[in-house]
Amino acid sequence: QVRLVESGGGSVQAGGSLTLSCTVSGHTASRACSAWFRQSPGKEREWVATIDSRGEIPYYSSDVKGRFTISQDKEKVTVYLKMNALKPEDTAMYYCTRRARLGCPAMESFSTSDFDWWGQGTQVTVSS
């Protein structure tokens, strides 16, 4: 059974930084595609960033590119999201997710249907 657990959320002032972590267990594939999504109240879950364990260039949504950095450890156990220059509009529940199929498809953006396993989320609140 694949399980994802997020941590690291919290409250921060605008301009501040946070680093989210996602610990993955039960997934032993040689290559993994992981991502972060976020969801604000009343809005659909939106894609934030994606990373392929093969080490290819990560993908970012235009809203976070240049401010957020996704990374993972070599064992593919932990996926990180380093968030800098946070804005009030970054306030959301952040979810970690992983794809069952090997690797990430070559796309410029991703949807929830591209991924199979999800964590419970960690709340990020940015005040102005």
mmCIF file of C-alpha atoms in Angstrom:
data_model
loop_
_atom_site.group_PDB
_atom_site.id
_atom_site.type_symbol
_atom_site.label_atom_id
_atom_site.label_comp_id
_atom_site.label_asym_id
_atom_site.label_seq_id
_atom_site.Cartn_x
_atom_site.Cartn_y
_atom_site.Cartn_z
ATOM 1 C CA GLN A 1 0.000 0.000 0.000
ATOM 2 C CA VAL A 2 1.421 3.359 -1.061
ATOM 3 C CA ARG A 3 1.190 6.104 1.538
ATOM 4 C CA LEU A 4 2.137 9.778 1.319
ATOM 5 C CA VAL A 5 2.425 12.033 4.367
ATOM 6 C CA GLU A 6 2.982 15.778 4.061
ATOM 7 C CA SER A 7 4.492 18.031 6.711
ATOM 8 C CA GLY A 8 5.983 21.495 7.080
ATOM 9 C CA GLY A 9 2.949 23.669 6.575
ATOM 10 C CA GLY A 10 2.218 26.636 8.784
ATOM 11 C CA SER A 11 1.571 30.357 8.932
ATOM 12 C CA VAL A 12 4.004 32.897 7.559
ATOM 13 C CA GLN A 13 3.989 36.544 6.565
ATOM 14 C CA ALA A 14 4.136 37.622 2.964
ATOM 15 C CA GLY A 15 7.681 37.455 1.647
ATOM 16 C CA GLY A 16 8.577 34.616 3.953
ATOM 17 C CA SER A 17 9.583 31.034 3.207
ATOM 18 C CA LEU A 18 8.443 27.529 4.047
ATOM 19 C CA THR A 19 9.624 24.081 3.061
ATOM 20 C CA LEU A 20 7.115 21.275 2.726
ATOM 21 C CA SER A 21 8.106 17.622 2.925
ATOM 22 C CA CYS A 22 6.348 14.526 1.650
ATOM 23 C CA THR A 23 7.385 11.092 2.845
ATOM 24 C CA VAL A 24 6.416 8.251 0.530
ATOM 25 C CA SER A 25 6.214 4.636 1.625
ATOM 26 C CA GLY A 26 5.218 1.464 -0.183
ATOM 27 C CA HIS A 27 6.314 2.569 -3.675
ATOM 28 C CA THR A 28 9.333 0.657 -4.943
ATOM 29 C CA ALA A 29 9.364 1.529 -8.653
ATOM 30 C CA SER A 30 12.740 2.289 -10.211
ATOM 31 C CA ARG A 31 11.488 5.600 -11.523
ATOM 32 C CA ALA A 32 8.903 7.889 -9.951
ATOM 33 C CA CYS A 33 6.931 10.968 -10.923
ATOM 34 C CA SER A 34 5.921 13.127 -7.972
ATOM 35 C CA ALA A 35 4.113 16.431 -7.747
ATOM 36 C CA TRP A 36 2.616 19.055 -5.489
ATOM 37 C CA PHE A 37 -0.879 20.451 -5.916
ATOM 38 C CA ARG A 38 -2.757 23.010 -3.847
ATOM 39 C CA GLN A 39 -6.372 23.807 -3.157
ATOM 40 C CA SER A 40 -8.011 26.902 -1.708
ATOM 41 C CA PRO A 41 -11.566 26.934 -0.340
ATOM 42 C CA GLY A 42 -14.082 27.042 -3.164
ATOM 43 C CA LYS A 43 -11.477 26.410 -5.842
ATOM 44 C CA GLU A 44 -10.370 23.359 -7.746
ATOM 45 C CA ARG A 45 -7.154 21.622 -6.881
ATOM 46 C CA GLU A 46 -4.402 23.165 -8.992
ATOM 47 C CA TRP A 47 -1.051 21.855 -10.048
ATOM 48 C CA VAL A 48 2.080 23.494 -8.568
ATOM 49 C CA ALA A 49 5.185 21.492 -9.530
ATOM 50 C CA THR A 50 6.319 18.087 -10.791
ATOM 51 C CA ILE A 51 9.588 16.194 -10.615
ATOM 52 C CA ASP A 52 10.830 12.985 -12.258
ATOM 53 C CA SER A 53 13.244 10.844 -10.236
ATOM 54 C CA ARG A 54 15.380 10.397 -13.360
ATOM 55 C CA GLY A 55 16.694 13.899 -12.668
ATOM 56 C CA GLU A 56 15.153 15.752 -15.556
ATOM 57 C CA ILE A 57 14.281 19.413 -15.269
ATOM 58 C CA PRO A 58 11.284 19.906 -12.967
ATOM 59 C CA TYR A 59 8.079 21.483 -14.183
ATOM 60 C CA TYR A 60 6.419 24.471 -12.482
ATOM 61 C CA SER A 61 3.164 26.325 -12.904
ATOM 62 C CA SER A 62 3.538 29.911 -14.021
ATOM 63 C CA ASP A 63 2.185 31.113 -10.652
ATOM 64 C CA VAL A 64 5.130 29.691 -8.719
ATOM 65 C CA LYS A 65 7.989 29.483 -11.220
ATOM 66 C CA GLY A 66 11.014 31.321 -9.893
ATOM 67 C CA ARG A 67 9.746 31.241 -6.294
ATOM 68 C CA PHE A 68 9.200 27.531 -5.556
ATOM 69 C CA THR A 69 11.645 24.647 -5.938
ATOM 70 C CA ILE A 70 10.688 20.977 -5.988
ATOM 71 C CA SER A 71 13.300 18.359 -5.159
ATOM 72 C CA GLN A 72 13.601 14.812 -3.867
ATOM 73 C CA ASP A 73 16.146 12.556 -2.252
ATOM 74 C CA LYS A 74 17.965 9.865 -4.263
ATOM 75 C CA GLU A 75 15.962 7.091 -2.637
ATOM 76 C CA LYS A 76 12.723 8.689 -3.890
ATOM 77 C CA VAL A 77 11.402 8.532 -0.316
ATOM 78 C CA THR A 78 11.026 12.252 0.383
ATOM 79 C CA VAL A 79 9.822 14.995 -1.944
ATOM 80 C CA TYR A 80 10.323 18.623 -0.935
ATOM 81 C CA LEU A 81 8.753 21.915 -1.947
ATOM 82 C CA LYS A 82 10.810 24.953 -1.019
ATOM 83 C CA MET A 83 8.620 28.045 -1.169
ATOM 84 C CA ASN A 84 10.181 31.508 -1.191
ATOM 85 C CA ALA A 85 8.698 34.986 -1.546
ATOM 86 C CA LEU A 86 5.321 33.709 -0.415
ATOM 87 C CA LYS A 87 2.222 35.720 -1.265
ATOM 88 C CA PRO A 88 -1.227 35.742 0.366
ATOM 89 C CA GLU A 89 -2.574 34.076 -2.777
ATOM 90 C CA ASP A 90 -0.336 31.070 -2.039
ATOM 91 C CA THR A 91 -2.583 30.297 0.931
ATOM 92 C CA ALA A 92 -3.994 26.803 0.393
ATOM 93 C CA MET A 93 -3.913 23.190 1.446
ATOM 94 C CA TYR A 94 -0.898 21.634 -0.257
ATOM 95 C CA TYR A 95 -1.032 18.027 -1.396
ATOM 96 C CA CYS A 96 1.735 15.654 -2.392
ATOM 97 C CA THR A 97 1.001 13.077 -5.048
ATOM 98 C CA ARG A 98 2.711 10.311 -7.002
ATOM 99 C CA ARG A 99 2.012 8.639 -10.316
ATOM 100 C CA ALA A 100 1.728 4.853 -10.554
ATOM 101 C CA ARG A 101 3.145 4.695 -14.088
ATOM 102 C CA LEU A 102 6.906 5.031 -14.533
ATOM 103 C CA GLY A 103 8.177 8.582 -14.968
ATOM 104 C CA CYS A 104 6.515 11.846 -15.838
ATOM 105 C CA PRO A 105 4.922 12.454 -19.225
ATOM 106 C CA ALA A 106 6.456 15.295 -21.207
ATOM 107 C CA MET A 107 3.836 17.949 -20.592
ATOM 108 C CA GLU A 108 3.898 21.621 -19.655
ATOM 109 C CA SER A 109 1.168 21.239 -17.062
ATOM 110 C CA PHE A 110 -0.500 18.445 -15.156
ATOM 111 C CA SER A 111 -3.924 17.604 -13.796
ATOM 112 C CA THR A 112 -5.115 15.547 -10.864
ATOM 113 C CA SER A 113 -5.983 12.687 -13.221
ATOM 114 C CA ASP A 114 -2.282 12.256 -14.079
ATOM 115 C CA PHE A 115 -1.581 11.010 -10.540
ATOM 116 C CA ASP A 116 -2.735 8.063 -8.504
ATOM 117 C CA TRP A 117 -1.795 8.359 -4.843
ATOM 118 C CA TRP A 118 -2.388 11.392 -2.630
ATOM 119 C CA GLY A 119 -1.498 12.564 0.837
ATOM 120 C CA GLN A 120 -3.887 14.217 3.278
ATOM 121 C CA GLY A 121 -2.413 17.678 2.768
ATOM 122 C CA THR A 122 -0.690 20.330 4.852
ATOM 123 C CA GLN A 123 -2.055 23.844 5.314
ATOM 124 C CA VAL A 124 -0.065 26.907 4.272
ATOM 125 C CA THR A 125 -1.356 30.320 5.325
ATOM 126 C CA VAL A 126 0.324 33.523 4.161
ATOM 127 C CA SER A 127 -0.721 36.773 5.776
ATOM 128 C CA SER A 128 -0.222 40.222 4.292
#
